[in-house]
Structures are given as structure tokens and as C-alpha cells.
Amino acid sequence: MEHTFDQEYWDGIWQGDRAAAMGAGEPNPHLVREVAELTPGTALDAGCGAGAEAVWLATRGWRVTGADIATEALERAAERAAAAGVSANVTWTPADLSTWEPDSRYDLVTTHYAHPAMPQLDFYDRLASWVAPGGTLLLVGHLHHDGTPGDHEHESVEPPASASATAATITARLDPDQWEVVTAQESQRSMPGHGTTVHDVVVRATRRH
Ligand SMILES: C[S@@+](CC[C@H](N)C(=O)[O-])C[C@H]1O[C@@H](n2cnc3c(N)ncnc32)[C@H](O)[C@@H]1O
């Protein structure tokens, strides 16, 4: 069914049956792999949901802003941060990231599957503009994969084309004079406990200046 990924939609998701499962996950493996070697600084997790990634970053020494349009998600995220003992290192910000502007730039701007009610690549442009010189942009998103099936055991998750992108379309928007692309990867993985295969696109880039 067609719908808009607006605040009403996301509030409904975070107040609905799937919220507990969505909020219970481990930090995204792409984040853990890509960020492990970086020196902690300030970070923005855009569309942080229930906070698994923001809390993981905080435990690694990052000073994190977790921003999401759904206040219910941020309440779950704050509980997770408290349980992990890192509340002091995370600020939870209710924000519509299609219009919000930060007060300062971040050493790391990351997002994991956030897809607002605007073109996905335009959203990634916004996130890129919030990275400080020398900082890192890490985009983990739904891969546009033209219905490629999952493996035999797992149902393949197919988000709408408007909510997905490819490594080529993302990196084409990153001006090589301004960005060094470190990772541009397309992959699929099974979701533990979900019985589904997700198709991921991962782009990491460093801002030159
Ligand atoms: C698919 S969920 C992913 C949540 C989390 N990053 C994760 O990987 O589990 C997408 C998240 O983006 C948030 N989101 C969607 N549109 C947004 C917007 N315009 N501004 C801020 N957050 C938004 C949703 O509320 C939701 O928490």
C-alpha cells in the first residue's frame, strides 16, 4: 500500500506491534565494523529509532546526538542509554530531519535505514552537509535491488524504491574534491530471529575540508 513516510506513519510504527522487536536489536554490524577504527568525537545518529547504534557509539566514547521524528522511539532509546550507563553522553533530539538544521557540524554523521518523506538521495545530501571537515559520513540504507530474492530460508525484505538507493547513486552525489569514499558496499544479511533477509547499501566517506 502506498503511504507517506511522515511523522504520523513513524509514530504509528513506534506505537505499534513491531516496536518492541525493532527496539531490541544489537547495534548495526556495518556501524560496528566501519566506526571501530575511528577516533571518538561528536556524532549524530539520524533517525536513531530506539537507540541501539547511538548507545553503542556512546559506550565507545562518542558524544552522541540521537535524533528521531518519533518521540516514542526516543523514550525507548533513553531507557536503553540509562541501562547502559551512558545517559550523560547522549542527547536525544526530537526532530524532523527533512527540515531540521544542527547548531554545529559533527565528526561523524550516520544513519541506519532512516527514510523520511523526501527523496532518499536528497536526505543523504542533507546529512553530508552536517559533517565537519575531516569528519566521517556513514550511510547504511536499504539497497534498491529490483526484487532479488533472499536465500532459501529467509524471506527477502523489499522496501519501496523511493526509500532505497544503490552505492553508485549515493557516491555519485559525493564531490571527489570534497569527499574521499572509503567504503561503497552492497550486501545482504539475514536478520537474527526475524526470518528475513535485508539488502543493505553502505557508504562511508571522509570529508576532506
Ligand atoms: C527503519 S527505522 C530505523 C531505526 C534505527 N536507525 C535502526 O536502525 O533500528 C527509521 C527511523 O527513522 C526515523 N525517521 C523517519 N523519518 C524521519 C524524519 N523525517 N526525521 C527524523 N527521523 C525520521 C523513524 O522514526 C525511525 O525511527
GROMACS .gro file of C-alpha atoms and ligand atoms in nm:
model
  236
    1MET     CA    1   0.000   0.000   0.000
    2GLU     CA    2   0.130   0.347  -0.086
    3HIS     CA    3   0.180   0.586   0.202
    4THR     CA    4   0.400   0.876   0.301
    5PHE     CA    5   0.684   0.824   0.545
    6ASP     CA    6   0.569   1.119   0.754
    7GLN     CA    7   0.552   1.170   1.131
    8GLU     CA    8   0.210   1.005   1.156
    9TYR     CA    9   0.348   0.692   0.986
   10TRP     CA   10   0.657   0.668   1.210
   11ASP     CA   11   0.464   0.745   1.530
   12GLY     CA   12   0.229   0.461   1.432
   13ILE     CA   13   0.522   0.225   1.379
   14TRP     CA   14   0.678   0.307   1.716
   15GLN     CA   15   0.342   0.273   1.895
   16GLY     CA   16   0.258  -0.050   1.711
   17ASP     CA   17   0.319  -0.425   1.743
   18ARG     CA   18   0.661  -0.419   1.577
   19ALA     CA   19   0.812  -0.158   1.807
   20ALA     CA   20   0.942  -0.393   2.076
   21ALA     CA   21   1.123  -0.611   1.820
   22MET     CA   22   1.259  -0.308   1.634
   23GLY     CA   23   1.397  -0.163   1.954
   24ALA     CA   24   1.555  -0.479   2.089
   25GLY     CA   25   1.825  -0.527   1.828
   26GLU     CA   26   2.201  -0.532   1.852
   27PRO     CA   27   2.392  -0.235   1.709
   28ASN     CA   28   2.412  -0.246   1.332
   29PRO     CA   29   2.708  -0.464   1.224
   30HIS     CA   30   2.804  -0.218   0.949
   31LEU     CA   31   2.840   0.059   1.207
   32VAL     CA   32   3.045  -0.161   1.438
   33ARG     CA   33   3.279  -0.256   1.151
   34GLU     CA   34   3.314   0.087   0.991
   35VAL     CA   35   3.349   0.301   1.304
   36ALA     CA   36   3.568   0.075   1.520
   37GLU     CA   37   3.891   0.236   1.399
   38LEU     CA   38   3.776   0.599   1.418
   39THR     CA   39   3.876   0.835   1.698
   40PRO     CA   40   3.565   0.925   1.901
   41GLY     CA   41   3.432   1.280   1.881
   42THR     CA   42   3.085   1.422   1.824
   43ALA     CA   43   2.832   1.209   1.640
   44LEU     CA   44   2.481   1.242   1.501
   45ASP     CA   45   2.268   0.930   1.456
   46ALA     CA   46   1.996   1.047   1.219
   47GLY     CA   47   1.673   0.853   1.262
   48CYS     CA   48   1.817   0.674   1.564
   49GLY     CA   49   1.499   0.481   1.648
   50ALA     CA   50   1.530   0.302   1.982
   51GLY     CA   51   1.896   0.390   2.011
   52ALA     CA   52   2.097   0.070   1.964
   53GLU     CA   53   2.357   0.245   1.748
   54ALA     CA   54   2.365   0.575   1.940
   55VAL     CA   55   2.412   0.390   2.269
   56TRP     CA   56   2.687   0.172   2.119
   57LEU     CA   57   2.867   0.485   1.999
   58ALA     CA   58   2.836   0.641   2.346
   59THR     CA   59   2.987   0.332   2.506
   60ARG     CA   60   3.282   0.377   2.267
   61GLY     CA   61   3.341   0.733   2.387
   62TRP     CA   62   3.147   0.933   2.127
   63ARG     CA   63   2.937   1.231   2.238
   64VAL     CA   64   2.619   1.147   2.056
   65THR     CA   65   2.308   1.327   1.939
   66GLY     CA   66   2.034   1.079   1.859
   67ALA     CA   67   1.765   1.245   1.651
   68ASP     CA   68   1.430   1.097   1.550
   69ILE     CA   69   1.089   1.219   1.443
   70ALA     CA   70   0.913   0.968   1.674
   71THR     CA   71   0.915   1.065   2.042
   72GLU     CA   72   0.813   0.711   2.140
   73ALA     CA   73   1.135   0.582   1.984
   74LEU     CA   74   1.341   0.838   2.174
   75GLU     CA   75   1.181   0.734   2.502
   76ARG     CA   76   1.289   0.375   2.435
   77ALA     CA   77   1.634   0.500   2.338
   78ALA     CA   78   1.672   0.698   2.661
   79GLU     CA   79   1.584   0.386   2.862
   80ARG     CA   80   1.847   0.190   2.672
   81ALA     CA   81   2.109   0.457   2.737
   82ALA     CA   82   2.024   0.461   3.109
   83ALA     CA   83   2.052   0.082   3.126
   84ALA     CA   84   2.394   0.104   2.960
   85GLY     CA   85   2.506   0.382   3.196
   86VAL     CA   86   2.580   0.630   2.916
   87SER     CA   87   2.294   0.879   2.950
   88ALA     CA   88   2.539   1.165   3.010
   89ASN     CA   89   2.697   1.109   2.667
   90VAL     CA   90   2.379   1.112   2.459
   91THR     CA   91   2.135   1.391   2.378
   92TRP     CA   92   1.800   1.275   2.242
   93THR     CA   93   1.658   1.526   1.996
   94PRO     CA   94   1.304   1.510   1.857
   95ALA     CA   95   1.342   1.643   1.504
   96ASP     CA   96   1.208   1.614   1.153
   97LEU     CA   97   1.540   1.573   0.975
   98SER     CA   98   1.392   1.679   0.642
   99THR     CA   99   1.377   2.037   0.775
  100TRP     CA  100   1.588   2.044   1.097
  101GLU     CA  101   1.928   2.213   1.097
  102PRO     CA  102   2.202   2.143   1.353
  103ASP     CA  103   2.380   2.417   1.551
  104SER     CA  104   2.720   2.275   1.464
  105ARG     CA  105   2.889   2.013   1.244
  106TYR     CA  106   2.971   1.658   1.365
  107ASP     CA  107   3.281   1.440   1.346
  108LEU     CA  108   3.051   1.154   1.247
  109VAL     CA  109   2.710   1.169   1.085
  110THR     CA  110   2.547   0.830   1.045
  111THR     CA  111   2.207   0.686   0.965
  112HIS     CA  112   2.071   0.335   0.959
  113TYR     CA  113   1.767   0.282   0.736
  114ALA     CA  114   1.608   0.622   0.803
  115HIS     CA  115   1.384   0.714   0.513
  116PRO     CA  116   1.183   1.031   0.559
  117ALA     CA  117   0.910   1.178   0.342
  118MET     CA  118   1.159   1.322   0.092
  119PRO     CA  119   1.376   1.174  -0.184
  120GLN     CA  120   1.632   0.942  -0.025
  121LEU     CA  121   1.935   1.089  -0.202
  122ASP     CA  122   1.829   1.443  -0.108
  123PHE     CA  123   1.812   1.325   0.253
  124TYR     CA  124   2.165   1.187   0.226
  125ASP     CA  125   2.278   1.524   0.083
  126ARG     CA  126   2.144   1.692   0.395
  127LEU     CA  127   2.330   1.451   0.622
  128ALA     CA  128   2.654   1.503   0.425
  129SER     CA  129   2.630   1.879   0.473
  130TRP     CA  130   2.640   1.829   0.853
  131VAL     CA  131   2.982   1.657   0.858
  132ALA     CA  132   3.273   1.863   0.995
  133PRO     CA  133   3.596   1.896   0.795
  134GLY     CA  134   3.794   1.575   0.841
  135GLY     CA  135   3.479   1.402   0.966
  136THR     CA  136   3.301   1.088   0.852
  137LEU     CA  137   2.969   1.024   0.678
  138LEU     CA  138   2.838   0.671   0.724
  139LEU     CA  139   2.519   0.583   0.541
  140VAL     CA  140   2.359   0.244   0.597
  141GLY     CA  141   2.042   0.211   0.396
  142HIS     CA  142   1.804  -0.017   0.218
  143LEU     CA  143   1.956  -0.130  -0.110
  144HIS     CA  144   1.746  -0.090  -0.421
  145HIS     CA  145   1.774  -0.445  -0.556
  146ASP     CA  146   1.491  -0.496  -0.805
  147GLY     CA  147   1.330  -0.779  -0.612
  148THR     CA  148   1.637  -1.006  -0.587
  149PRO     CA  149   1.513  -1.290  -0.365
  150GLY     CA  150   1.663  -1.376  -0.027
  151ASP     CA  151   1.818  -1.715   0.040
  152HIS     CA  152   1.608  -2.031   0.072
  153GLU     CA  153   1.539  -1.990   0.443
  154HIS     CA  154   1.468  -1.621   0.470
  155GLU     CA  155   1.201  -1.401   0.321
  156SER     CA  156   1.353  -1.102   0.142
  157VAL     CA  157   1.261  -0.757   0.273
  158GLU     CA  158   1.176  -0.522  -0.010
  159PRO     CA  159   1.131  -0.160   0.094
  160PRO     CA  160   0.974   0.077  -0.155
  161ALA     CA  161   1.209   0.200  -0.426
  162SER     CA  162   1.167   0.557  -0.300
  163ALA     CA  163   1.318   0.453   0.035
  164SER     CA  164   1.622   0.279  -0.112
  165ALA     CA  165   1.939   0.363  -0.302
  166THR     CA  166   2.246   0.198  -0.453
  167ALA     CA  167   2.615   0.251  -0.378
  168ALA     CA  168   2.661   0.406  -0.723
  169THR     CA  169   2.379   0.656  -0.688
  170ILE     CA  170   2.498   0.762  -0.342
  171THR     CA  171   2.867   0.801  -0.429
  172ALA     CA  172   2.776   0.992  -0.747
  173ARG     CA  173   2.647   1.271  -0.520
  174LEU     CA  174   2.975   1.296  -0.324
  175ASP     CA  175   3.202   1.550  -0.495
  176PRO     CA  176   3.551   1.389  -0.512
  177ASP     CA  177   3.709   1.730  -0.444
  178GLN     CA  178   3.532   1.730  -0.109
  179TRP     CA  179   3.496   1.359  -0.022
  180GLU     CA  180   3.715   1.052  -0.010
  181VAL     CA  181   3.497   0.743  -0.041
  182VAL     CA  182   3.632   0.474   0.194
  183THR     CA  183   3.357   0.214   0.163
  184ALA     CA  184   3.092   0.164  -0.105
  185GLN     CA  185   2.935  -0.175  -0.048
  186GLU     CA  186   2.619  -0.363  -0.133
  187SER     CA  187   2.544  -0.679   0.064
  188GLN     CA  188   2.269  -0.892   0.211
  189ARG     CA  189   2.235  -1.049   0.552
  190SER     CA  190   1.980  -1.248   0.744
  191MET     CA  191   1.826  -1.079   1.045
  192PRO     CA  192   1.873  -1.293   1.356
  193GLY     CA  193   1.534  -1.400   1.491
  194HIS     CA  194   1.336  -1.227   1.215
  195GLY     CA  195   1.347  -1.491   0.940
  196THR     CA  196   1.416  -1.220   0.683
  197THR     CA  197   1.699  -1.115   0.456
  198VAL     CA  198   1.782  -0.747   0.435
  199HIS     CA  199   1.966  -0.597   0.140
  200ASP     CA  200   2.199  -0.322   0.255
  201VAL     CA  201   2.390  -0.040   0.095
  202VAL     CA  202   2.680   0.101   0.298
  203VAL     CA  203   2.877   0.412   0.205
  204ARG     CA  204   3.149   0.562   0.425
  205ALA     CA  205   3.323   0.879   0.317
  206THR     CA  206   3.564   1.125   0.478
  207ARG     CA  207   3.518   1.498   0.425
  208ARG     CA  208   3.847   1.646   0.300
  209HIS     CA  209   3.778   2.008   0.406
  210LIG     C1  210   1.355   0.187   0.979
  210LIG     S1  211   1.368   0.285   1.124
  210LIG     C2  212   1.539   0.259   1.171
  210LIG     C3  213   1.566   0.294   1.314
  210LIG     C4  214   1.711   0.268   1.361
  210LIG     N1  215   1.802   0.360   1.293
  210LIG     C5  216   1.751   0.127   1.337
  210LIG     O1  217   1.836   0.100   1.250
  210LIG     O2  218   1.695   0.038   1.404
  210LIG     C6  219   1.376   0.452   1.057
  210LIG     C7  220   1.380   0.558   1.165
  210LIG     O3  221   1.387   0.686   1.104
  210LIG     C8  222   1.301   0.774   1.172
  210LIG     N2  223   1.260   0.882   1.081
  210LIG     C9  224   1.186   0.870   0.970
  210LIG     N3  225   1.166   0.990   0.914
  210LIG    C10  226   1.231   1.080   0.991
  210LIG    C11  227   1.246   1.221   0.985
  210LIG     N4  228   1.191   1.296   0.887
  210LIG     N5  229   1.319   1.283   1.080
  210LIG    C12  230   1.374   1.209   1.181
  210LIG     N6  231   1.363   1.075   1.192
  210LIG    C13  232   1.291   1.010   1.098
  210LIG    C14  233   1.184   0.684   1.216
  210LIG     O4  234   1.106   0.738   1.322
  210LIG    C15  235   1.257   0.556   1.254
  210LIG     O5  236   1.293   0.557   1.390
   0.00000   0.00000   0.00000
